Coordinates of C-alpha atoms and ligand atoms in Angstrom, one line a residue:
X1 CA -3.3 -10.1 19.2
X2 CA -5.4 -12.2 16.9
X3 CA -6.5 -11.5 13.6
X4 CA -10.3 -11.8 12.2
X5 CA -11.7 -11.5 8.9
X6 CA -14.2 -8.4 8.0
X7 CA -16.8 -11.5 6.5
X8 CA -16.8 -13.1 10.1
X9 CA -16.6 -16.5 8.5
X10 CA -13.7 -17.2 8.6
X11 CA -10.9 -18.8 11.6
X12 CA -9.3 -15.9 13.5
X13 CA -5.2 -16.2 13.1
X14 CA -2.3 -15.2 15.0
X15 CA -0.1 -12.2 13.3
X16 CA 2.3 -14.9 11.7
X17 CA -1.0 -17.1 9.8
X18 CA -2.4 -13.7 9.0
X19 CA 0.6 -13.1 7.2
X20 CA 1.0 -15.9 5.3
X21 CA -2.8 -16.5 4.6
X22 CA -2.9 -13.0 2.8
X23 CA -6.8 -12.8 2.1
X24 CA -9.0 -14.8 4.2
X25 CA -10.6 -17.8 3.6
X26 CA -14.6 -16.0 3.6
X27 CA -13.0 -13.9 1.1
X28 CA -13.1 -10.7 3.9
X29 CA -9.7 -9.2 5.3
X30 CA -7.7 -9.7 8.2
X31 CA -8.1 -7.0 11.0
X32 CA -6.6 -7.1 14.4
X33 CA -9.0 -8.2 16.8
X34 CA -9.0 -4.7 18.9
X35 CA -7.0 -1.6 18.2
X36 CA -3.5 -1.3 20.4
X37 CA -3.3 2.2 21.5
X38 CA -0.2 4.6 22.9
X39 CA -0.7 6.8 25.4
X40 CA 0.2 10.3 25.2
X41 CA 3.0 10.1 27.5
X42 CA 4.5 7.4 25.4
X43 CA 4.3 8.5 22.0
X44 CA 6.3 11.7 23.3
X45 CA 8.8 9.0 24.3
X46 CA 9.5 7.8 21.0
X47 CA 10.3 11.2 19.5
X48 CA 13.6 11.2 18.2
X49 CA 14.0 7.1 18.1
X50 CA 15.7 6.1 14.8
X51 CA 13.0 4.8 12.1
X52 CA 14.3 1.2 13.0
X53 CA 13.3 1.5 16.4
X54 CA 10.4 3.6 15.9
X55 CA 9.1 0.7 14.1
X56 CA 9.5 -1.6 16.2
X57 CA 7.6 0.7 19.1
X58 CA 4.6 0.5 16.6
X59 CA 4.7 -3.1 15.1
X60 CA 5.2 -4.7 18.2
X61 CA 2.0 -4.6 19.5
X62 CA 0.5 -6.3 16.7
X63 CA 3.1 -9.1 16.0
X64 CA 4.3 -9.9 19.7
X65 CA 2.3 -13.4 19.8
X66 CA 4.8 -14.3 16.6
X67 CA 8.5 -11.9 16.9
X68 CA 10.1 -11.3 20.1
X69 CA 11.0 -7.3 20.6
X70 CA 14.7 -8.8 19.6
X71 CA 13.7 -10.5 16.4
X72 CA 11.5 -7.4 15.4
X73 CA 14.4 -5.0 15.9
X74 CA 16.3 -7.2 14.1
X75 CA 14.3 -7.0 11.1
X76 CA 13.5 -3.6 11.1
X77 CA 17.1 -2.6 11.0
X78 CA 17.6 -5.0 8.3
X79 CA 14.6 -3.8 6.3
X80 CA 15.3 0.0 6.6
X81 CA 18.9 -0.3 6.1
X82 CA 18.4 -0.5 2.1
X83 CA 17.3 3.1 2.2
X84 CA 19.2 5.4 0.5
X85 CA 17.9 8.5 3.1
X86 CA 19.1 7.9 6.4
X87 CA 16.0 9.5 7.8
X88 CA 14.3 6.6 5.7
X89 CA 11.0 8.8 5.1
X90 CA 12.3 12.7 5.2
X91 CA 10.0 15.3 6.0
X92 CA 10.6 18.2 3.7
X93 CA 8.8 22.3 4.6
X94 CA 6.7 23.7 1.2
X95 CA 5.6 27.1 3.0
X96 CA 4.3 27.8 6.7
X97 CA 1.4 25.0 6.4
X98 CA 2.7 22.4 3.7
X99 CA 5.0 19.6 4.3
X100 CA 6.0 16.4 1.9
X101 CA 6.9 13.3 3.6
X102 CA 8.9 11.7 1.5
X103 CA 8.3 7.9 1.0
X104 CA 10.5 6.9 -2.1
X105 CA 13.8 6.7 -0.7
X106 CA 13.5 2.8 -1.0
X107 CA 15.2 -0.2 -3.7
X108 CA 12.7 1.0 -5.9
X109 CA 11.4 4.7 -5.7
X110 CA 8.1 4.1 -4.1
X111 CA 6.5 4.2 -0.7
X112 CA 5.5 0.3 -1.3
X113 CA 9.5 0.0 -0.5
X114 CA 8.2 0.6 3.5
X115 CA 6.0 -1.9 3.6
X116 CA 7.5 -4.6 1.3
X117 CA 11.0 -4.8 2.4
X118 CA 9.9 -5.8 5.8
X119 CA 7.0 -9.0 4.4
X120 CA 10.2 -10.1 2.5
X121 CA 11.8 -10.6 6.0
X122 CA 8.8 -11.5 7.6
X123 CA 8.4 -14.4 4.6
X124 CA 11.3 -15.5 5.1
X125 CA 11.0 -15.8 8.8
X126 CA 8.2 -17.4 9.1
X127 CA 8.8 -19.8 5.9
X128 CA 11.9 -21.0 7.5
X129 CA 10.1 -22.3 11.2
X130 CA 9.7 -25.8 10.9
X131 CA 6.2 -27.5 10.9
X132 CA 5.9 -30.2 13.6
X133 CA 7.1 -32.7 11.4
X134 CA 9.8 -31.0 10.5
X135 CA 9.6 -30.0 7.3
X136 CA 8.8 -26.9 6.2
X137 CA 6.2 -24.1 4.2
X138 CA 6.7 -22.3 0.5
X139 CA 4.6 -20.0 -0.8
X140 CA 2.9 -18.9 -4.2
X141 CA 2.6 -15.3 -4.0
X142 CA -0.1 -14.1 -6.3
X143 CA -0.2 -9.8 -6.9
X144 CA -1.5 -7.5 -9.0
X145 CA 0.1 -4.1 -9.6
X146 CA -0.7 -1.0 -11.5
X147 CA 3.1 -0.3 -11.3
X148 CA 4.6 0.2 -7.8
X149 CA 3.8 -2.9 -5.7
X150 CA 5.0 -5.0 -8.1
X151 CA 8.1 -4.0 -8.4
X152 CA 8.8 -3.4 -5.0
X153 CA 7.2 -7.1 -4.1
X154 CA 9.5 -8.5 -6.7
X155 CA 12.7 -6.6 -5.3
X156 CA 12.0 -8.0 -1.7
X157 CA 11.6 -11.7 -2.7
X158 CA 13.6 -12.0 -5.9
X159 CA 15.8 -15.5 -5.0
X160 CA 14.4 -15.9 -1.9
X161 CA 14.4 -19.9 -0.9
X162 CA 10.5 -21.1 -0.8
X163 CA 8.7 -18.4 -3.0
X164 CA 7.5 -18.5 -6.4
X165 CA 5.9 -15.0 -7.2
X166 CA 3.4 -14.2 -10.1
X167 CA 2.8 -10.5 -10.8
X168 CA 0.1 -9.2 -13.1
X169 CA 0.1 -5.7 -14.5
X170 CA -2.4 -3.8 -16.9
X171 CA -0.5 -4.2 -20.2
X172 CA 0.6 -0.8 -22.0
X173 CA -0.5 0.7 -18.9
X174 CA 2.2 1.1 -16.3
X175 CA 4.9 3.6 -16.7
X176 CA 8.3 2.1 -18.6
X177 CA 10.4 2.6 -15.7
X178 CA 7.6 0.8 -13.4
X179 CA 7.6 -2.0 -16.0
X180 CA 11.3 -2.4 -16.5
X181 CA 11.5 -2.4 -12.5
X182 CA 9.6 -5.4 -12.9
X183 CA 10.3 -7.1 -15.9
X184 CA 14.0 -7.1 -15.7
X185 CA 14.7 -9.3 -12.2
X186 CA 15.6 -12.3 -13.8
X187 CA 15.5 -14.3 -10.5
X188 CA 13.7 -17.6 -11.8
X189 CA 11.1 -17.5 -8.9
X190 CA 10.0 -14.3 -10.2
X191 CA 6.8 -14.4 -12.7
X192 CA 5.4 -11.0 -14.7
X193 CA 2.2 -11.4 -16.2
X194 CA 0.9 -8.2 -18.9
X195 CA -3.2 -8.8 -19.0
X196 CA -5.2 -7.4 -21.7
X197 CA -7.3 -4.8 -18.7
X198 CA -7.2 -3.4 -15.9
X199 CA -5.5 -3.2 -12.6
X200 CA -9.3 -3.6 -11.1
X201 CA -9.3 -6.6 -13.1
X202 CA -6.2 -7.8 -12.3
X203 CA -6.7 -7.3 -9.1
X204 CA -10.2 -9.4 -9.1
X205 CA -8.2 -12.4 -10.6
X206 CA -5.7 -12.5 -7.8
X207 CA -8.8 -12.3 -5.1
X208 CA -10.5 -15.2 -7.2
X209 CA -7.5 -17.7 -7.1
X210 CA -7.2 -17.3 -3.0
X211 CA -10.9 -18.5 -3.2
X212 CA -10.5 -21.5 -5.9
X213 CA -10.2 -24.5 -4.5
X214 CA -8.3 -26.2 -7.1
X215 CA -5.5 -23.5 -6.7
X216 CA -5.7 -23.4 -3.0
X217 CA -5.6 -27.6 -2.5
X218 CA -2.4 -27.6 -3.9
X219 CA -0.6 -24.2 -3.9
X220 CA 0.3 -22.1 -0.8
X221 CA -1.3 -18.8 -1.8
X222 CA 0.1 -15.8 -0.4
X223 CA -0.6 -12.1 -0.9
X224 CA 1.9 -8.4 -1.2
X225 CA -0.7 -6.4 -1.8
X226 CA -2.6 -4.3 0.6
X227 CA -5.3 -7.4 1.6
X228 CA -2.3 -8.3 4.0
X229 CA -2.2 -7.0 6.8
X230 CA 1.3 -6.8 7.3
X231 CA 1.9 -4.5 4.7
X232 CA -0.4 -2.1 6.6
X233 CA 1.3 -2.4 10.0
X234 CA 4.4 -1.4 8.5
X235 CA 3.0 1.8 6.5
X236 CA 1.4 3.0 10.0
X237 CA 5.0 3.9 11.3
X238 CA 5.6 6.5 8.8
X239 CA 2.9 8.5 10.3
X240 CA 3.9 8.8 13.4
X241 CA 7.7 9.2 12.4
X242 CA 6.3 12.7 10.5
X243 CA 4.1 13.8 13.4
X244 CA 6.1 13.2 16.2
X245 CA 8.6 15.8 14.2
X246 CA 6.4 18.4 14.2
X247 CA 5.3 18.5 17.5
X248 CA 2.7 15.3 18.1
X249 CA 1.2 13.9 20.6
X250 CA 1.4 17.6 21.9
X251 CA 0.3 19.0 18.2
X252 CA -2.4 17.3 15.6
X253 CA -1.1 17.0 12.3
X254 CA -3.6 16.4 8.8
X255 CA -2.3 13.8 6.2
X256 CA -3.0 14.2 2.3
X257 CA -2.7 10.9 0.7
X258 CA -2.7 10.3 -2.7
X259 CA -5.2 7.2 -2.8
X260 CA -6.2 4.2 -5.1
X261 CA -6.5 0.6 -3.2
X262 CA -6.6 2.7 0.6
X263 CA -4.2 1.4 1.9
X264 CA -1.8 4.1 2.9
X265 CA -4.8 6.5 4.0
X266 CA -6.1 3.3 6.3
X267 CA -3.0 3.0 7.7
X268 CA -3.3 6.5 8.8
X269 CA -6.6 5.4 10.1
X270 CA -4.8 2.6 12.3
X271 CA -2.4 5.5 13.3
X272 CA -5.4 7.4 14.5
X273 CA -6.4 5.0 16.7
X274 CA -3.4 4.0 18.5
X275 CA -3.5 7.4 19.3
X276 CA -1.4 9.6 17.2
X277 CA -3.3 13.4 17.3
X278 CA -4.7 13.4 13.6
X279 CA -6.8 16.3 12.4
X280 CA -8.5 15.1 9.0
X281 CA -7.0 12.5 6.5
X282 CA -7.7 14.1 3.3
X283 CA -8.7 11.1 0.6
X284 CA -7.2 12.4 -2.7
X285 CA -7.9 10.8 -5.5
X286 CA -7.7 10.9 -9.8
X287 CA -10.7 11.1 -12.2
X288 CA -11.1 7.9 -10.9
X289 CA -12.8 9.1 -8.2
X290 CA -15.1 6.5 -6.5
X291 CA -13.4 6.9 -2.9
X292 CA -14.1 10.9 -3.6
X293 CA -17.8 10.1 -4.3
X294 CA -18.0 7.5 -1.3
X295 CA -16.7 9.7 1.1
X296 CA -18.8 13.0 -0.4
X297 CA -21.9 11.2 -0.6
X298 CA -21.9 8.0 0.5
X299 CA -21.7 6.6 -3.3
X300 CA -19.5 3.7 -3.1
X301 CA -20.3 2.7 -6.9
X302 CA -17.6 1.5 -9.5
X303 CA -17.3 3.3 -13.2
X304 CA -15.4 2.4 -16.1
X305 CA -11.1 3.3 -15.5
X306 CA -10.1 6.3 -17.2
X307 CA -6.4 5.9 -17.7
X308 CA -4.0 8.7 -16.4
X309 CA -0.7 10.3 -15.8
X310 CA -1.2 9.1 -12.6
X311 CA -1.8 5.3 -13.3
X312 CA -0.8 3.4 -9.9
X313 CA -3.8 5.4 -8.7
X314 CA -5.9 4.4 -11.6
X315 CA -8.3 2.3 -9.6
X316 CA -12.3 2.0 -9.0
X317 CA -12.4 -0.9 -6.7
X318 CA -10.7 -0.2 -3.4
X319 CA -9.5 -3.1 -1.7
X320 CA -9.3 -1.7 1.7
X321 CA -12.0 0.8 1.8
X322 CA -13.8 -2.9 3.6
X323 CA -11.4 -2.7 6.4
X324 CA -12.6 0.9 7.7
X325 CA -16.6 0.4 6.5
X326 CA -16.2 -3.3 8.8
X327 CA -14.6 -0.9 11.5
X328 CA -17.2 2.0 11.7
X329 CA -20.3 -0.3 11.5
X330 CA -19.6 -1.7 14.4
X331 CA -17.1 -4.3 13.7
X332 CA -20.6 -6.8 12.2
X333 CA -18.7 -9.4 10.0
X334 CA -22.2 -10.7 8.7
X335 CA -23.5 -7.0 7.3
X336 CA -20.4 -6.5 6.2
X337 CA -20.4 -10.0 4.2
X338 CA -23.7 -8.6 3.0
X339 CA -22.9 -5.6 2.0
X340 CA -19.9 -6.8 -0.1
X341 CA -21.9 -9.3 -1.7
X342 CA -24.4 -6.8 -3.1
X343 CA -21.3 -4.3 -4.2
X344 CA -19.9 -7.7 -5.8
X345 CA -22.9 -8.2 -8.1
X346 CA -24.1 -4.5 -8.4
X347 CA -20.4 -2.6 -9.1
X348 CA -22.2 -0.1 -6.1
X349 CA -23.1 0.1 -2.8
X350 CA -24.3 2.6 -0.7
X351 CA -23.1 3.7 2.9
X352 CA -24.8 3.0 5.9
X353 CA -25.4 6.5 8.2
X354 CA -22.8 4.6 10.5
X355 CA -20.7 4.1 8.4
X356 CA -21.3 8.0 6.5
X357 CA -20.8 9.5 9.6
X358 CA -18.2 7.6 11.0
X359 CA -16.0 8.3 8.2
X360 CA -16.9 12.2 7.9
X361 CA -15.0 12.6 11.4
X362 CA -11.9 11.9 10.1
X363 CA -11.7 12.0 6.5
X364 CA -12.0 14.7 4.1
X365 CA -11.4 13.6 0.1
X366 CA -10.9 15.5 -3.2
X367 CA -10.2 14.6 -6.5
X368 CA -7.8 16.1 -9.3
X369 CA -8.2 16.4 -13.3
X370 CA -5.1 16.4 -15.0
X371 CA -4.9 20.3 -15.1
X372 CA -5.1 20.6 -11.1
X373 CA -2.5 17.5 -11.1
X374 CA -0.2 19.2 -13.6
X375 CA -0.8 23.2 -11.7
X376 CA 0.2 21.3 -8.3
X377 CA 3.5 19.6 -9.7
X378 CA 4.5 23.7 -10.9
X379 CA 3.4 24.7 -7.8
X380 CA 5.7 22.6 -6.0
X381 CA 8.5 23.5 -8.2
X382 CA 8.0 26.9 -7.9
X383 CA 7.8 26.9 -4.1
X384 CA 10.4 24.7 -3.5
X385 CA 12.9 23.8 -6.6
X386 CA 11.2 20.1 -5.4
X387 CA 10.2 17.9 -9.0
X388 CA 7.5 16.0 -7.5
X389 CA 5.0 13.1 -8.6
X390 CA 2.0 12.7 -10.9
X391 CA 0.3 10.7 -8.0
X392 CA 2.0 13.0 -5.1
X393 CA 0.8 16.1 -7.0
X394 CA -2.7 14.9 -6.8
X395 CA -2.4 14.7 -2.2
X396 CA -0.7 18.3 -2.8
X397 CA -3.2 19.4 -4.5
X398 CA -6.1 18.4 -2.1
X399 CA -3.5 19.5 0.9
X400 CA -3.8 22.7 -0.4
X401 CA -7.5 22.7 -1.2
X402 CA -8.5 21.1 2.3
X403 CA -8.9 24.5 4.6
X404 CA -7.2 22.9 7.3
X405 CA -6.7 25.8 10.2
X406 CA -3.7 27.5 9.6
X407 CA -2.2 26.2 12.9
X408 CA -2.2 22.6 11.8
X409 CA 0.9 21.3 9.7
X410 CA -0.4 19.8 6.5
X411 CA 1.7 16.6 5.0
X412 CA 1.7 15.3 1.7
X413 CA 2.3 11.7 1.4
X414 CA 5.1 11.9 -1.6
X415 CA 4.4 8.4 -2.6
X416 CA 6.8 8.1 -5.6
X417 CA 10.0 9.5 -6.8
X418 CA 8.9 11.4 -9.9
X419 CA 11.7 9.9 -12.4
X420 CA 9.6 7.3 -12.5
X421 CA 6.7 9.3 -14.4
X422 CA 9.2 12.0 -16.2
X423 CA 7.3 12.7 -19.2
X424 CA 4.3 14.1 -16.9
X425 CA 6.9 15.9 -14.5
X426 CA 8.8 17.4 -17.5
X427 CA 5.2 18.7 -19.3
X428 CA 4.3 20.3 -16.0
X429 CA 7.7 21.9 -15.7
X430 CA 10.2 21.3 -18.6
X431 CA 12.7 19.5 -16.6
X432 CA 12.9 15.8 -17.0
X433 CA 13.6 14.4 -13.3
X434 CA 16.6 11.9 -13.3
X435 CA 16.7 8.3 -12.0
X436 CA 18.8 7.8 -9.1
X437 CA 21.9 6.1 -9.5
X438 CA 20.8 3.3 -7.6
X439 CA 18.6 1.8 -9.8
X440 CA 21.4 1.4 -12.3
X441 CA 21.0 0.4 -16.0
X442 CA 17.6 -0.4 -16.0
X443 CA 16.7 0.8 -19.4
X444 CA 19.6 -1.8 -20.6
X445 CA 18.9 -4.8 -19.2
X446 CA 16.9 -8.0 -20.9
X447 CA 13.3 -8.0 -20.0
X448 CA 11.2 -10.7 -19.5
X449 CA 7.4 -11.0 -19.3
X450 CA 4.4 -13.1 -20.7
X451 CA 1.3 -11.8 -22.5
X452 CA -1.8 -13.4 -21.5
X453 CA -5.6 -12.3 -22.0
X454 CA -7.7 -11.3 -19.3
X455 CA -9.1 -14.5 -18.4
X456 CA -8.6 -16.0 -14.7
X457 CA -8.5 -19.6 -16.4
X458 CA -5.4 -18.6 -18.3
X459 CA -3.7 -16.9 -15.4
X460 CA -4.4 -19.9 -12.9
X461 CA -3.4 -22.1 -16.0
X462 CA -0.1 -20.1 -15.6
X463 CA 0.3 -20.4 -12.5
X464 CA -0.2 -23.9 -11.6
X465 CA 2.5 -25.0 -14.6
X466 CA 5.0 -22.8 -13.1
X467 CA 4.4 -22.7 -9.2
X468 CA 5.7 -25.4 -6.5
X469 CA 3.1 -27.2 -5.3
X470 CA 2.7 -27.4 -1.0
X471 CA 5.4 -29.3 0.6
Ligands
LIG501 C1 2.7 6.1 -6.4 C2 1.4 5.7 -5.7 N1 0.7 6.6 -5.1 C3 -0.5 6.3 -4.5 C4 -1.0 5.0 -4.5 C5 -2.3 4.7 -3.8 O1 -2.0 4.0 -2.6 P1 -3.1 3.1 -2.0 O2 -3.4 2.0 -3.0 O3 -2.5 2.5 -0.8 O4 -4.3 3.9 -1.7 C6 -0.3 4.0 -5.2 C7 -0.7 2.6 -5.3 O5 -1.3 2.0 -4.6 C8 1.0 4.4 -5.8 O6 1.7 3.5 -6.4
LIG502 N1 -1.0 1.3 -6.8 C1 -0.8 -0.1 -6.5 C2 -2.0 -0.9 -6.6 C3 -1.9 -2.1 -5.7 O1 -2.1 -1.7 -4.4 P1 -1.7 -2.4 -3.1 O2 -1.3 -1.3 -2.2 O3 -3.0 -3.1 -2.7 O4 -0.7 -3.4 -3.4 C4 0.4 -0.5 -7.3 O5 1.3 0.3 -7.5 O6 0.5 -1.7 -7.7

C-alpha cells in the first residue's frame, strides 16, 4: 500500500515515509492509495479477538509494505497493554438503543491514548532502522493541542532516544488537568508552548513550519496530530471492536462522535469502507459548528472560536474534513489543491454536489449549546449512575437526537474521562468526577511551559534553538 497526498503534488510514500513525513510536502494529506476492504465472512472471524490482535487484523493491511504481521502484533500488545481496562475500549448499555464506547481508559484519559501510544512505537521503530550509510533518523515533532493530543503525544515520546517534541496549546484555554498533563513531563525532549490564540491558530503554525524551508532544510519535521495518517489507522480499530459486539457484519451499527479536527469520525469513514456495516455517522459538534453547517448545507466557512466547556472540540478549521472531500470528489488531487487554496484565502468554501451528496449518505451532524451539552451529561447520569464528558455529552446528545431506527444500536464515542473537565460535570450534576489513581499527583508536581505570542516567527525561532538538527 502506498500513500498519496490529497494536493496530488506531492511523491507517493510507503506507510513507514508516510509516517514520518506527517503532512505532505504540497501541503495536502496522506491517504492510502485504495481502500483495503474485509469481507463479510472475515470480519465475523475476528469477533471475539483480543483488542491487540483485532488491531493487528485492521492495521495490517495498510502497513504490511513496512511491519511484518510479527512486528505489528508485537507492537499492538505493547501499545494496548498500558490500558487500565482490559477490554482497552469498553462498550457500556445507556437504554435499548444507546451505547458509550468508552475511549479513555488510556496513560492519559483520552481517546488520543489509542492512537498515540502505538506512533510512539511506530517512531521508535522506524527511527531506529538504519539509513544506508548507517547512521540513523531523529525527529522534530511539531503539534498543536487544544488539550488532549498533547498530552497524550507527550506521554508516548517523553525520553524517547531521537525525538525532540514541541507542543503548542491555546493559553488559559485548555482545562488545568489537560495542561498539567502536559506541562509537568519533565523529560528534556519534551517542549510546551502557551500562545496568545487559538487552537486554529496553533494549529496553522504547525502546518506552516512543515512547509518552511528554512525549518524543513535542517530539522526532521514530524507530526502527532491527525494530518498523520497513522494516527487514523489506529483509531479505525475501535470501530470495529464496538460493532463486532453487537452483532456486525451481520447487524449495522450508527456512531455519534463528538467532533473538532475529524479525525475520529473519518476514521469511522475508513471503517466504512473496509466494510464494517455502518448506518449513519452522526457529526456532533459545539457552537463551533462549521462541520454542522458543511454537512447541513454544504457551508464549509470558518467563524470566529467561541470558547467552551467543551474546549478540545473548540475548533473551526477541520484538518481532516480534506481527506473525505478529496475522497468523494473523485479522488482529483488538483481540484482538491484548488479548492483548499480558495478556503485558505477566503476562511470558506463551498461543497461541490459530489462532494454534498457524497457525504449525506453516510453522515448525519448536529450541534449542541451548552444547555443541550449540560441536559445530556444529567441525562446520562440519570440513566446510568455514568458521570460522562463535556465533549462526550455533546455525541450523546446528537445520538439521541439522530432518529436512528430503533433496531439499530446507537454508540457514543466517550472521547474523554470526565475528571478531566469536573467543574462542567459537577454543574450538570453536583458530583465532582475523580481522577483515576493512575495519573497520580499531578496537581503537585513542578510545571514547566514557555509563553510566547502568536507569531509563527517566534515559534520557529523556538524551535530551531531548541531542536536537533538532521543527522
Ligand atoms: C475529548 C475530545 N473529544 C473530541 C475531540 C474531537 O476529535 P477530532 O478532532 O478527531 O474530531 C477531541 C479533539 O480532537 C477531544 O480531545
Ligand atoms: N482536540 C484535539 C485537537 C487536535 O486534534 P488532532 O486529533 O488533529 O490531534 C486536541 O485535543 O488536541
Amino acid at each position: 500500500m502506498d500513500y498519496i497526498s490529497t494536493r496530488g503534488n506531492a511523491p507517493a510514500l510507503n506507510f513507514e515515509g508516510a509516517t514520518l513525513a506527517g503532512l505532505a510536502s504540497d501541503g495536502g494529506l496522506y491517504v492510502p492509495r485504495s481502500w483495503p476492504s474485509f469481507t463479510k465472512a472475515e470480519i465475523a472471524e475476528m469477533a471475539g479477538l483480543p483488542y491487540a490482535q483485532l488491531a493487528q487484523r485492521i492495521m495490517l493491511p495498510f502497513v504490511a509494505d513496512s511491519l511484518s504481521a510479527e512486528r505489528l502484533l508485537e507492537l499492538t500488545t505493547a501499545a494496548y497493554g498500558r490500558f487500565a481496562h482490559a477490554a482497552v475500549t469498553p462498550l457500556k448499555q445507556f437504554d435499548s438503543q444507546q451505547w458509550l464506547l468508552e475511549l479513555f481508559h488510556g496513560p492519559t484519559l483520552a481517546f488520543k491514548d489509542v492512537a498515540l501510544q502505538m506512533l510512539g512505537l511506530l517512531f521508535e521503530e522506524f527511527l531506529s532502522r538504519p539509513n544506508a550509510d548507517g547512521t540513523t533518523r531523529n525527529l522534530t515533532i511539531v503539534g498543536a493541542t487544544s488539550g488532549d493530543t498533547g498530552s497524550a503525544a507527550i506521554d508516548a515520546v517523553a525520553g524517547r532516544a531521537g525525538v525532540d517534541i514541541f507542543m503548542l496549546h491555546p493559553k488559559g484555554r485548555v482545562s488545568d488537568v489537560q495542561r498539567r498533563q502536559m506541562t509537568t513531563v519533565l523529560a528534556p525532549n519534551v517542549h510546551n508552548i502557551a500562545i496568545d490564540g487559538s487552537f486554529d491558530d496553533a494549529q496553522a503554525m504547525v502546518k506552516r513550519m512543515f512547509n518552511d524551508t528554512a525549518m524543513t532544510s535542517r530539522f526532521n519535521i514530524g507530526a502527532v496530530n491527525s494530518i498523520n495518517w497513522a494516527r487514523l489507522m489506529a483509531q479505525v480499530v475501535y470501530y470495529f471492536a464496538a460493532a463486532l459486539q453487537l452483532g456486525a457484519p451481520h447487524r449495522p451499527v450508527a456512531f455519534s462522535v463528538p467532533t473538532g479536527n475529524f479525525g475520529d469520525v473519518f476514521a469511522g469513514y475508513v471503517a466504512a469502507k473496509m466494510g464494517l456495516p455502518i448506518e449513519r455517522l452522526i457529526v456532533a459538534t459545539n457552537v463551533n459548528d462549521i462541520l454542522h453547517r458543511a454537512l447541513a448545507n454544504g457551508d464549509y466557512s470558518a467563524g470566529t472560536v467561541t470558547p467552551t466547556a467543551a474546549p478540545s472540540m473548540d475548533i473551526q478549521v477541520s484538518s481532516n474534513f480534506e481527506r473525505l472531500l478529496f475522497d468523494l470528489n473523485g479522488r482529483d488531487g488538483v481540484a482538491m489543491a484548488a479548492q483548499m487554496a480558495g478556503f485558505e484565502s477566503t476562511k470558506a468554501m463551498a461543497l461541490t454536489n459530489a462532494q454534498r451528496e457524497g457525504a449525506a449518505g453516510l453522515f448525519s451532524s448536529a450541534r449542541a449549546d451548552a444547555g443541550e451539552m449540560a441536559q445530556a451529561i444529567r441525562w446520562a447520569y440519570d440513566a446510568s449512575g455514568e458521570l460522562i464528558d463535556p465533549h462526550t455529552a455533546i455525541g450523546l446528545h446528537a445520538a439521541r437526537a439522530a432518529g436512528i431506527d430503533a433496531s439499530v444500536p446507537v454508540v457514543t464515542l466517550a472521547t474523554a474521562h470526565p475528571a478531566k473537565f469536573p467543574d462542567a460535570v459537577e454543574r450538570a450534576t453536583g458530583h465532582r468526577p475523580l481522577l483515576p489513581a493512575r495519573v497520580g499527583d499531578l496537581f503537585d508536581r513542578e510545571e514547566r511551559c514557555a509563553e510566547l505570542p502568536g507569531d509563527y516567527d517566534a515559534v520557529a525561532a523556538y524551535v530551531a534553538a531548541r531542536a536537533t538538527p538532521k543527522a
